[in-house]
Amino acid sequence: MVKTMNDTLIKAYKGEETSHTPVWYMRQAGRSQPEYRELKQKYSLFEITHQPELCAYVTRLPVENYGVDAAILYKDIMSPLPALGVDVEIKSGIGPVIHNPIKNFHDVEKLGSINPKADVPYVLDTIRLLTEEQLNVPLIGFSGAPFTLASYMIEGGPSKNYNKTKAFMYTDSAAWFALMDKLADMVITYVEAQIEAGAKAIQIFDSWVGALNASDYRVFIKPVMTRIFSELRQHGVPLITFGVGARHLLMEWNDLPVDVIGLDWRTSITEARDIGVTKVLQGNLDPTLLLTKWETIEDRAKALIDEGIADGNHVFNLGHGVTPDIKPETLKKLTEYIHRYSKR
């Protein structure tokens, strides 16, 4: 049986009073952990995610090692794409590589759809294993957002400027919107299955959408994001949106039917409020700070916690993911400090 549930994170996401500032870290499971690096000598990312016992172990490891207030499912935003017919490979040191990139409307039409119980049963089995037997904190499920997924599918892999993606969007809007609809259908179906299996909150990663200006976001992205979040909202779990370098999109996100906006390190809580953001905020310590001396980390963390407490509701996180060179003991010490210092 699951132990008494620590629901501090869910309370914070709902804007309710909490006993301390809850904390979890993007990419807390994986690359910075020695136990994970040992596993990676034997298994690829996809091989780990296809084995529920192993994937559950990797997912819960940060909860056990650091004492964070949530687990986030260990997988990649590419995980559901093979079901659509996308030939994707995760290459070490590079990231996702797509061997059949989208080039035209015909390629979009060829994309299939996802049936989570048939296509990704291992993801759902991992969620059930964690939520029914292993975790005493909420499990966060997630998906990539259509723009970010499309950027990999069109570019063929990671990109610094998203030139092919944006050119595709500007040149063939019919194909673009067809792609957005296909990906939105996938995201909704995939996330609904995660919720049904036991995920208690959902984060949609639109990591690279900051590459667009606000007016293009409103035309090419916002309608599909509104549809996704409106559909998911019916399930009653907190919904979080997050992207990098997207300060200029914060008020667009604030319009979406989400509960929480994740900030990267470039925009403070106070600045977000001054712009007009009204949602619960999550973030946003610069991950690079965790490579410095403890006194610096503590000073910056204290300032962020104080700002969050003054704001009324805040979930502590990083402004982007944990990097491989961040020491696990640093994350453990930081988590303990956040809990101790923010205790009401």
mmCIF file of C-alpha atoms in Angstrom:
data_model
loop_
_atom_site.group_PDB
_atom_site.id
_atom_site.type_symbol
_atom_site.label_atom_id
_atom_site.label_comp_id
_atom_site.label_asym_id
_atom_site.label_seq_id
_atom_site.Cartn_x
_atom_site.Cartn_y
_atom_site.Cartn_z
ATOM 1 C CA MET A 1 0.000 0.000 0.000
ATOM 2 C CA VAL A 2 1.097 3.581 -0.645
ATOM 3 C CA LYS A 3 2.264 5.471 2.400
ATOM 4 C CA THR A 4 0.589 8.674 3.560
ATOM 5 C CA MET A 5 0.567 10.964 0.536
ATOM 6 C CA ASN A 6 2.569 14.184 0.591
ATOM 7 C CA ASP A 7 0.183 16.368 -1.420
ATOM 8 C CA THR A 8 1.983 19.687 -0.821
ATOM 9 C CA LEU A 9 2.729 20.099 -4.527
ATOM 10 C CA ILE A 10 -0.886 19.622 -5.600
ATOM 11 C CA LYS A 11 -2.075 22.098 -2.970
ATOM 12 C CA ALA A 12 0.412 24.678 -4.242
ATOM 13 C CA TYR A 13 -0.640 24.078 -7.853
ATOM 14 C CA LYS A 14 -4.249 24.695 -6.819
ATOM 15 C CA GLY A 15 -3.334 27.934 -5.028
ATOM 16 C CA GLU A 16 -3.987 26.471 -1.570
ATOM 17 C CA GLU A 17 -1.973 27.120 1.603
ATOM 18 C CA THR A 18 0.997 24.809 2.144
ATOM 19 C CA SER A 19 3.243 23.978 5.118
ATOM 20 C CA HIS A 20 6.382 24.653 3.069
ATOM 21 C CA THR A 21 7.446 25.569 -0.457
ATOM 22 C CA PRO A 22 7.282 22.346 -2.487
ATOM 23 C CA VAL A 23 10.144 21.504 -4.807
ATOM 24 C CA TRP A 24 10.976 19.196 -7.685
ATOM 25 C CA TYR A 25 13.519 19.548 -10.467
ATOM 26 C CA MET A 26 13.130 19.157 -14.201
ATOM 27 C CA ARG A 27 15.348 16.254 -15.320
ATOM 28 C CA GLN A 28 15.781 15.233 -11.689
ATOM 29 C CA ALA A 29 15.724 11.599 -12.815
ATOM 30 C CA GLY A 30 18.582 10.617 -15.033
ATOM 31 C CA ARG A 31 21.822 12.052 -16.221
ATOM 32 C CA SER A 32 23.282 13.442 -12.984
ATOM 33 C CA GLN A 33 22.707 10.261 -10.953
ATOM 34 C CA PRO A 34 25.451 7.609 -10.661
ATOM 35 C CA GLU A 35 22.854 4.831 -10.375
ATOM 36 C CA TYR A 36 21.352 5.975 -13.668
ATOM 37 C CA ARG A 37 24.721 6.236 -15.411
ATOM 38 C CA GLU A 38 25.417 2.657 -14.365
ATOM 39 C CA LEU A 39 22.124 1.531 -15.914
ATOM 40 C CA LYS A 40 22.883 3.458 -19.099
ATOM 41 C CA GLN A 41 25.973 1.298 -19.629
ATOM 42 C CA LYS A 42 23.572 -1.610 -20.182
ATOM 43 C CA TYR A 43 20.395 -0.010 -21.550
ATOM 44 C CA SER A 44 19.379 2.805 -23.894
ATOM 45 C CA LEU A 45 16.772 5.386 -22.854
ATOM 46 C CA PHE A 46 14.065 3.627 -24.852
ATOM 47 C CA GLU A 47 15.098 0.247 -23.390
ATOM 48 C CA ILE A 48 14.723 1.620 -19.867
ATOM 49 C CA THR A 49 11.320 3.158 -20.572
ATOM 50 C CA HIS A 50 10.090 -0.129 -22.083
ATOM 51 C CA GLN A 51 10.722 -1.960 -18.779
ATOM 52 C CA PRO A 52 8.228 -0.709 -16.146
ATOM 53 C CA GLU A 53 10.141 -1.983 -13.093
ATOM 54 C CA LEU A 54 13.349 -0.359 -14.298
ATOM 55 C CA CYS A 55 11.647 2.854 -15.402
ATOM 56 C CA ALA A 56 9.788 3.126 -12.086
ATOM 57 C CA TYR A 57 13.097 2.722 -10.259
ATOM 58 C CA VAL A 58 14.701 5.572 -12.224
ATOM 59 C CA THR A 59 11.609 7.767 -11.716
ATOM 60 C CA ARG A 60 11.414 7.290 -7.939
ATOM 61 C CA LEU A 61 15.170 7.474 -7.305
ATOM 62 C CA PRO A 62 15.262 11.309 -6.894
ATOM 63 C CA VAL A 63 12.353 11.150 -4.434
ATOM 64 C CA GLU A 64 14.284 8.657 -2.317
ATOM 65 C CA ASN A 65 17.686 10.350 -2.732
ATOM 66 C CA TYR A 66 16.713 14.036 -2.542
ATOM 67 C CA GLY A 67 13.378 14.113 -0.698
ATOM 68 C CA VAL A 68 11.616 16.163 -3.406
ATOM 69 C CA ASP A 69 7.848 16.729 -3.293
ATOM 70 C CA ALA A 70 7.083 15.096 -6.646
ATOM 71 C CA ALA A 71 8.313 12.532 -9.120
ATOM 72 C CA ILE A 72 8.231 13.202 -12.835
ATOM 73 C CA LEU A 73 7.854 10.215 -15.098
ATOM 74 C CA TYR A 74 11.160 9.177 -16.630
ATOM 75 C CA LYS A 75 10.793 9.179 -20.386
ATOM 76 C CA ASP A 76 11.500 11.430 -23.345
ATOM 77 C CA ILE A 77 9.165 13.735 -25.237
ATOM 78 C CA MET A 78 9.961 11.511 -28.242
ATOM 79 C CA SER A 79 8.503 8.417 -26.541
ATOM 80 C CA PRO A 80 5.033 8.535 -28.198
ATOM 81 C CA LEU A 81 6.207 9.533 -31.682
ATOM 82 C CA PRO A 82 7.053 6.047 -33.049
ATOM 83 C CA ALA A 83 3.329 5.231 -32.734
ATOM 84 C CA LEU A 84 2.699 7.944 -35.343
ATOM 85 C CA GLY A 85 5.257 6.444 -37.729
ATOM 86 C CA VAL A 86 8.150 8.704 -36.765
ATOM 87 C CA ASP A 87 11.515 6.935 -37.031
ATOM 88 C CA VAL A 88 13.324 8.432 -34.049
ATOM 89 C CA GLU A 89 16.609 7.503 -32.426
ATOM 90 C CA ILE A 90 18.107 9.029 -29.285
ATOM 91 C CA LYS A 91 21.803 9.466 -30.057
ATOM 92 C CA SER A 92 24.250 9.966 -27.219
ATOM 93 C CA GLY A 93 25.681 13.476 -27.186
ATOM 94 C CA ILE A 94 23.210 14.647 -29.838
ATOM 95 C CA GLY A 95 19.665 13.952 -28.677
ATOM 96 C CA PRO A 96 16.688 12.886 -30.794
ATOM 97 C CA VAL A 97 17.447 12.207 -34.444
ATOM 98 C CA ILE A 98 14.515 11.767 -36.856
ATOM 99 C CA HIS A 99 15.321 9.572 -39.857
ATOM 100 C CA ASN A 100 12.131 10.428 -41.778
ATOM 101 C CA PRO A 101 11.689 14.190 -41.291
ATOM 102 C CA ILE A 102 8.503 15.981 -42.329
ATOM 103 C CA LYS A 103 8.986 17.900 -45.589
ATOM 104 C CA ASN A 104 5.519 18.468 -47.016
ATOM 105 C CA PHE A 105 1.763 17.997 -46.649
ATOM 106 C CA HIS A 106 1.989 14.405 -47.872
ATOM 107 C CA ASP A 107 4.386 13.540 -45.044
ATOM 108 C CA VAL A 108 1.912 15.022 -42.560
ATOM 109 C CA GLU A 109 -0.946 13.000 -44.040
ATOM 110 C CA LYS A 110 1.067 9.789 -43.634
ATOM 111 C CA LEU A 111 1.334 10.265 -39.855
ATOM 112 C CA GLY A 112 -0.741 7.836 -37.838
ATOM 113 C CA SER A 113 -2.399 8.176 -34.444
ATOM 114 C CA ILE A 114 -1.632 6.807 -31.002
ATOM 115 C CA ASN A 115 -3.478 4.117 -29.082
ATOM 116 C CA PRO A 116 -1.710 4.325 -25.700
ATOM 117 C CA LYS A 117 -2.855 0.931 -24.390
ATOM 118 C CA ALA A 118 -1.521 -0.773 -27.518
ATOM 119 C CA ASP A 119 1.385 1.510 -28.458
ATOM 120 C CA VAL A 120 2.874 2.546 -25.089
ATOM 121 C CA PRO A 121 1.495 0.052 -22.515
ATOM 122 C CA TYR A 122 4.834 0.126 -20.694
ATOM 123 C CA VAL A 123 4.375 3.857 -19.949
ATOM 124 C CA LEU A 124 0.974 3.205 -18.391
ATOM 125 C CA ASP A 125 2.270 0.160 -16.484
ATOM 126 C CA THR A 126 5.105 2.288 -15.080
ATOM 127 C CA ILE A 127 2.649 4.953 -13.917
ATOM 128 C CA ARG A 128 0.414 2.380 -12.228
ATOM 129 C CA LEU A 129 3.381 0.727 -10.545
ATOM 130 C CA LEU A 130 4.558 4.056 -9.155
ATOM 131 C CA THR A 131 1.213 5.510 -8.103
ATOM 132 C CA GLU A 132 -0.347 2.342 -6.711
ATOM 133 C CA GLU A 133 2.657 0.837 -4.951
ATOM 134 C CA GLN A 134 5.824 2.918 -4.753
ATOM 135 C CA LEU A 135 5.376 6.682 -4.376
ATOM 136 C CA ASN A 136 4.193 8.815 -1.463
ATOM 137 C CA VAL A 137 4.405 11.991 -3.558
ATOM 138 C CA PRO A 138 2.449 12.957 -6.688
ATOM 139 C CA LEU A 139 3.632 11.704 -10.049
ATOM 140 C CA ILE A 140 3.824 14.340 -12.786
ATOM 141 C CA GLY A 141 3.105 13.082 -16.279
ATOM 142 C CA PHE A 142 4.129 15.055 -19.325
ATOM 143 C CA SER A 143 4.225 15.493 -23.058
ATOM 144 C CA GLY A 144 6.025 17.660 -25.521
ATOM 145 C CA ALA A 145 3.891 20.398 -27.096
ATOM 146 C CA PRO A 146 3.115 20.426 -30.833
ATOM 147 C CA PHE A 147 5.595 23.164 -31.782
ATOM 148 C CA THR A 148 8.491 21.552 -29.927
ATOM 149 C CA LEU A 149 7.677 18.088 -31.295
ATOM 150 C CA ALA A 150 7.253 19.526 -34.794
ATOM 151 C CA SER A 151 10.615 21.271 -34.574
ATOM 152 C CA TYR A 152 12.363 17.909 -34.164
ATOM 153 C CA MET A 153 10.190 16.243 -36.803
ATOM 154 C CA ILE A 154 10.900 18.927 -39.408
ATOM 155 C CA GLU A 155 14.531 19.719 -38.570
ATOM 156 C CA GLY A 156 15.404 16.025 -38.239
ATOM 157 C CA GLY A 157 16.955 16.640 -34.828
ATOM 158 C CA PRO A 158 17.970 19.406 -32.417
ATOM 159 C CA SER A 159 18.298 22.904 -33.853
ATOM 160 C CA LYS A 160 19.656 26.258 -32.702
ATOM 161 C CA ASN A 161 17.549 28.470 -34.939
ATOM 162 C CA TYR A 162 14.545 26.352 -36.111
ATOM 163 C CA ASN A 163 14.906 27.774 -39.630
ATOM 164 C CA LYS A 164 13.360 24.757 -41.376
ATOM 165 C CA THR A 165 10.489 24.649 -38.888
ATOM 166 C CA LYS A 166 9.650 28.325 -39.200
ATOM 167 C CA ALA A 167 10.038 28.281 -42.980
ATOM 168 C CA PHE A 168 7.642 25.314 -43.162
ATOM 169 C CA MET A 169 5.175 27.188 -40.938
ATOM 170 C CA TYR A 170 5.322 30.369 -43.013
ATOM 171 C CA THR A 171 5.406 28.677 -46.427
ATOM 172 C CA ASP A 172 2.707 26.010 -46.127
ATOM 173 C CA SER A 173 0.238 26.999 -43.442
ATOM 174 C CA ALA A 174 -2.231 24.270 -44.490
ATOM 175 C CA ALA A 175 0.381 21.568 -43.868
ATOM 176 C CA TRP A 176 1.457 23.309 -40.659
ATOM 177 C CA PHE A 177 -2.031 23.407 -39.166
ATOM 178 C CA ALA A 178 -2.638 19.809 -40.244
ATOM 179 C CA LEU A 179 0.548 18.843 -38.394
ATOM 180 C CA MET A 180 -0.505 20.829 -35.323
ATOM 181 C CA ASP A 181 -3.873 19.037 -35.319
ATOM 182 C CA LYS A 182 -2.264 15.601 -35.652
ATOM 183 C CA LEU A 183 0.120 16.345 -32.806
ATOM 184 C CA ALA A 184 -2.600 17.877 -30.642
ATOM 185 C CA ASP A 185 -4.700 14.727 -31.046
ATOM 186 C CA MET A 186 -1.681 12.660 -30.001
ATOM 187 C CA VAL A 187 -0.892 14.857 -26.983
ATOM 188 C CA ILE A 188 -4.482 14.798 -25.723
ATOM 189 C CA THR A 189 -4.877 11.025 -26.108
ATOM 190 C CA TYR A 190 -1.430 10.289 -24.653
ATOM 191 C CA VAL A 191 -1.868 12.578 -21.647
ATOM 192 C CA GLU A 192 -5.400 11.393 -20.926
ATOM 193 C CA ALA A 193 -4.035 7.850 -20.713
ATOM 194 C CA GLN A 194 -1.363 9.022 -18.253
ATOM 195 C CA ILE A 195 -4.013 10.656 -16.080
ATOM 196 C CA GLU A 196 -6.207 7.566 -16.192
ATOM 197 C CA ALA A 197 -3.204 5.463 -15.123
ATOM 198 C CA GLY A 198 -2.574 7.680 -12.096
ATOM 199 C CA ALA A 199 -0.597 10.828 -12.977
ATOM 200 C CA LYS A 200 -1.653 13.608 -10.583
ATOM 201 C CA ALA A 201 -0.416 16.632 -12.584
ATOM 202 C CA ILE A 202 0.642 17.228 -16.184
ATOM 203 C CA GLN A 203 3.400 19.429 -17.560
ATOM 204 C CA ILE A 204 3.439 20.276 -21.257
ATOM 205 C CA PHE A 205 6.945 21.102 -22.399
ATOM 206 C CA ASP A 206 6.997 23.671 -25.190
ATOM 207 C CA SER A 207 10.708 24.011 -24.703
ATOM 208 C CA TRP A 208 11.570 25.730 -27.986
ATOM 209 C CA VAL A 209 8.481 27.860 -28.699
ATOM 210 C CA GLY A 210 10.353 30.962 -27.502
ATOM 211 C CA ALA A 211 11.862 30.962 -31.004
ATOM 212 C CA LEU A 212 8.580 32.497 -32.220
ATOM 213 C CA ASN A 213 7.469 36.088 -31.696
ATOM 214 C CA ALA A 214 4.191 36.764 -29.904
ATOM 215 C CA SER A 215 2.141 37.564 -33.004
ATOM 216 C CA ASP A 216 3.201 34.330 -34.736
ATOM 217 C CA TYR A 217 2.492 32.416 -31.526
ATOM 218 C CA ARG A 218 -1.043 33.796 -31.481
ATOM 219 C CA VAL A 219 -1.687 32.717 -35.078
ATOM 220 C CA PHE A 220 0.205 29.435 -35.414
ATOM 221 C CA ILE A 221 0.372 27.968 -31.884
ATOM 222 C CA LYS A 222 -2.096 29.438 -29.413
ATOM 223 C CA PRO A 223 -5.259 27.903 -30.931
ATOM 224 C CA VAL A 224 -3.855 24.378 -30.731
ATOM 225 C CA MET A 225 -2.557 24.897 -27.177
ATOM 226 C CA THR A 226 -5.966 26.241 -26.137
ATOM 227 C CA ARG A 227 -7.579 23.096 -27.535
ATOM 228 C CA ILE A 228 -5.129 20.778 -25.772
ATOM 229 C CA PHE A 229 -5.479 22.402 -22.362
ATOM 230 C CA SER A 230 -9.261 22.796 -22.685
ATOM 231 C CA GLU A 231 -9.611 19.059 -23.351
ATOM 232 C CA LEU A 232 -7.241 18.075 -20.539
ATOM 233 C CA ARG A 233 -8.843 20.476 -18.073
ATOM 234 C CA GLN A 234 -11.903 18.235 -17.938
ATOM 235 C CA HIS A 235 -9.888 15.643 -16.004
ATOM 236 C CA GLY A 236 -9.363 17.858 -12.960
ATOM 237 C CA VAL A 237 -5.579 17.573 -12.568
ATOM 238 C CA PRO A 238 -3.288 20.633 -12.401
ATOM 239 C CA LEU A 239 -1.877 21.627 -15.800
ATOM 240 C CA ILE A 240 1.516 23.290 -16.225
ATOM 241 C CA THR A 241 3.054 24.897 -19.284
ATOM 242 C CA PHE A 242 6.777 25.554 -19.660
ATOM 243 C CA GLY A 243 9.165 26.876 -22.280
ATOM 244 C CA VAL A 244 12.603 28.447 -22.481
ATOM 245 C CA GLY A 245 13.375 32.021 -23.544
ATOM 246 C CA ALA A 246 9.685 32.849 -23.658
ATOM 247 C CA ARG A 247 9.249 35.941 -21.487
ATOM 248 C CA HIS A 248 7.514 37.644 -24.429
ATOM 249 C CA LEU A 249 4.913 34.841 -24.446
ATOM 250 C CA LEU A 250 4.003 34.892 -20.757
ATOM 251 C CA MET A 251 0.760 36.798 -21.216
ATOM 252 C CA GLU A 252 -0.189 34.491 -24.098
ATOM 253 C CA TRP A 253 0.307 31.546 -21.734
ATOM 254 C CA ASN A 254 -1.630 33.349 -19.034
ATOM 255 C CA ASP A 255 -4.661 33.278 -21.369
ATOM 256 C CA LEU A 256 -4.474 29.488 -21.694
ATOM 257 C CA PRO A 257 -6.647 27.258 -19.474
ATOM 258 C CA VAL A 258 -3.654 26.208 -17.366
ATOM 259 C CA ASP A 259 -3.102 26.299 -13.614
ATOM 260 C CA VAL A 260 0.644 26.880 -13.512
ATOM 261 C CA ILE A 261 3.252 28.659 -15.609
ATOM 262 C CA GLY A 262 6.841 27.491 -15.360
ATOM 263 C CA LEU A 263 9.406 30.297 -15.614
ATOM 264 C CA ASP A 264 12.911 29.904 -16.922
ATOM 265 C CA TRP A 265 15.729 31.721 -15.099
ATOM 266 C CA ARG A 266 15.493 34.860 -17.217
ATOM 267 C CA THR A 267 12.270 36.192 -15.647
ATOM 268 C CA SER A 268 11.702 36.590 -11.910
ATOM 269 C CA ILE A 269 8.427 35.983 -10.096
ATOM 270 C CA THR A 270 8.070 39.714 -9.465
ATOM 271 C CA GLU A 271 8.723 40.554 -13.127
ATOM 272 C CA ALA A 272 6.137 37.989 -14.249
ATOM 273 C CA ARG A 273 3.559 39.558 -11.914
ATOM 274 C CA ASP A 274 4.465 43.051 -13.117
ATOM 275 C CA ILE A 275 3.797 41.923 -16.708
ATOM 276 C CA GLY A 276 0.346 40.777 -15.584
ATOM 277 C CA VAL A 277 0.694 37.012 -15.059
ATOM 278 C CA THR A 278 -1.932 35.715 -12.622
ATOM 279 C CA LYS A 279 -1.316 31.931 -12.621
ATOM 280 C CA VAL A 280 0.586 29.982 -9.966
ATOM 281 C CA LEU A 281 4.297 30.181 -10.810
ATOM 282 C CA GLN A 282 6.926 27.465 -10.850
ATOM 283 C CA GLY A 283 10.685 27.906 -11.050
ATOM 284 C CA ASN A 284 13.245 29.194 -11.586
ATOM 285 C CA LEU A 285 16.798 28.930 -10.217
ATOM 286 C CA ASP A 286 19.415 28.997 -12.964
ATOM 287 C CA PRO A 287 20.742 25.388 -13.132
ATOM 288 C CA THR A 288 24.277 26.719 -13.627
ATOM 289 C CA LEU A 289 24.205 28.108 -10.088
ATOM 290 C CA LEU A 290 24.250 24.529 -8.818
ATOM 291 C CA LEU A 291 27.818 24.232 -10.112
ATOM 292 C CA THR A 292 29.010 27.050 -7.819
ATOM 293 C CA LYS A 293 29.866 27.115 -4.111
ATOM 294 C CA TRP A 294 27.123 26.384 -1.583
ATOM 295 C CA GLU A 295 27.081 29.925 -0.196
ATOM 296 C CA THR A 296 26.103 31.253 -3.618
ATOM 297 C CA ILE A 297 23.441 28.583 -4.094
ATOM 298 C CA GLU A 298 21.952 29.241 -0.661
ATOM 299 C CA ASP A 299 21.905 32.989 -1.185
ATOM 300 C CA ARG A 300 20.088 32.716 -4.528
ATOM 301 C CA ALA A 301 17.711 30.024 -3.267
ATOM 302 C CA LYS A 302 16.822 32.103 -0.201
ATOM 303 C CA ALA A 303 16.009 35.122 -2.360
ATOM 304 C CA LEU A 304 13.823 32.997 -4.637
ATOM 305 C CA ILE A 305 11.987 31.362 -1.724
ATOM 306 C CA ASP A 306 11.387 34.767 -0.115
ATOM 307 C CA GLU A 307 10.015 36.088 -3.395
ATOM 308 C CA GLY A 308 7.765 33.054 -3.736
ATOM 309 C CA ILE A 309 6.430 33.295 -0.187
ATOM 310 C CA ALA A 310 5.732 37.002 -0.626
ATOM 311 C CA ASP A 311 3.878 36.153 -3.845
ATOM 312 C CA GLY A 312 1.612 33.730 -1.992
ATOM 313 C CA ASN A 313 2.072 30.507 -3.960
ATOM 314 C CA HIS A 314 5.164 29.126 -5.552
ATOM 315 C CA VAL A 315 6.660 25.776 -6.523
ATOM 316 C CA PHE A 316 10.448 25.767 -6.446
ATOM 317 C CA ASN A 317 12.158 24.360 -9.521
ATOM 318 C CA LEU A 318 15.030 25.145 -11.826
ATOM 319 C CA GLY A 319 14.741 27.449 -14.811
ATOM 320 C CA HIS A 320 15.558 24.449 -17.026
ATOM 321 C CA GLY A 321 16.642 20.857 -16.426
ATOM 322 C CA VAL A 322 19.322 19.363 -14.195
ATOM 323 C CA THR A 323 22.544 19.036 -16.181
ATOM 324 C CA PRO A 324 24.758 15.917 -16.016
ATOM 325 C CA ASP A 325 27.529 17.746 -14.132
ATOM 326 C CA ILE A 326 25.341 18.752 -11.162
ATOM 327 C CA LYS A 327 26.198 16.637 -8.126
ATOM 328 C CA PRO A 328 23.368 14.645 -6.500
ATOM 329 C CA GLU A 329 24.521 15.778 -3.054
ATOM 330 C CA THR A 330 23.978 19.396 -4.132
ATOM 331 C CA LEU A 331 20.353 18.650 -5.074
ATOM 332 C CA LYS A 332 19.812 16.827 -1.780
ATOM 333 C CA LYS A 333 21.275 19.705 0.224
ATOM 334 C CA LEU A 334 19.259 22.274 -1.720
ATOM 335 C CA THR A 335 16.012 20.334 -1.221
ATOM 336 C CA GLU A 336 16.621 20.086 2.521
ATOM 337 C CA TYR A 337 17.369 23.805 2.664
ATOM 338 C CA ILE A 338 14.200 24.753 0.742
ATOM 339 C CA HIS A 339 12.036 22.647 3.059
ATOM 340 C CA ARG A 340 13.715 23.918 6.215
ATOM 341 C CA TYR A 341 13.868 27.595 5.301
ATOM 342 C CA SER A 342 10.329 27.804 3.859
ATOM 343 C CA LYS A 343 8.602 25.955 6.697
ATOM 344 C CA ARG A 344 5.566 27.962 7.795
#
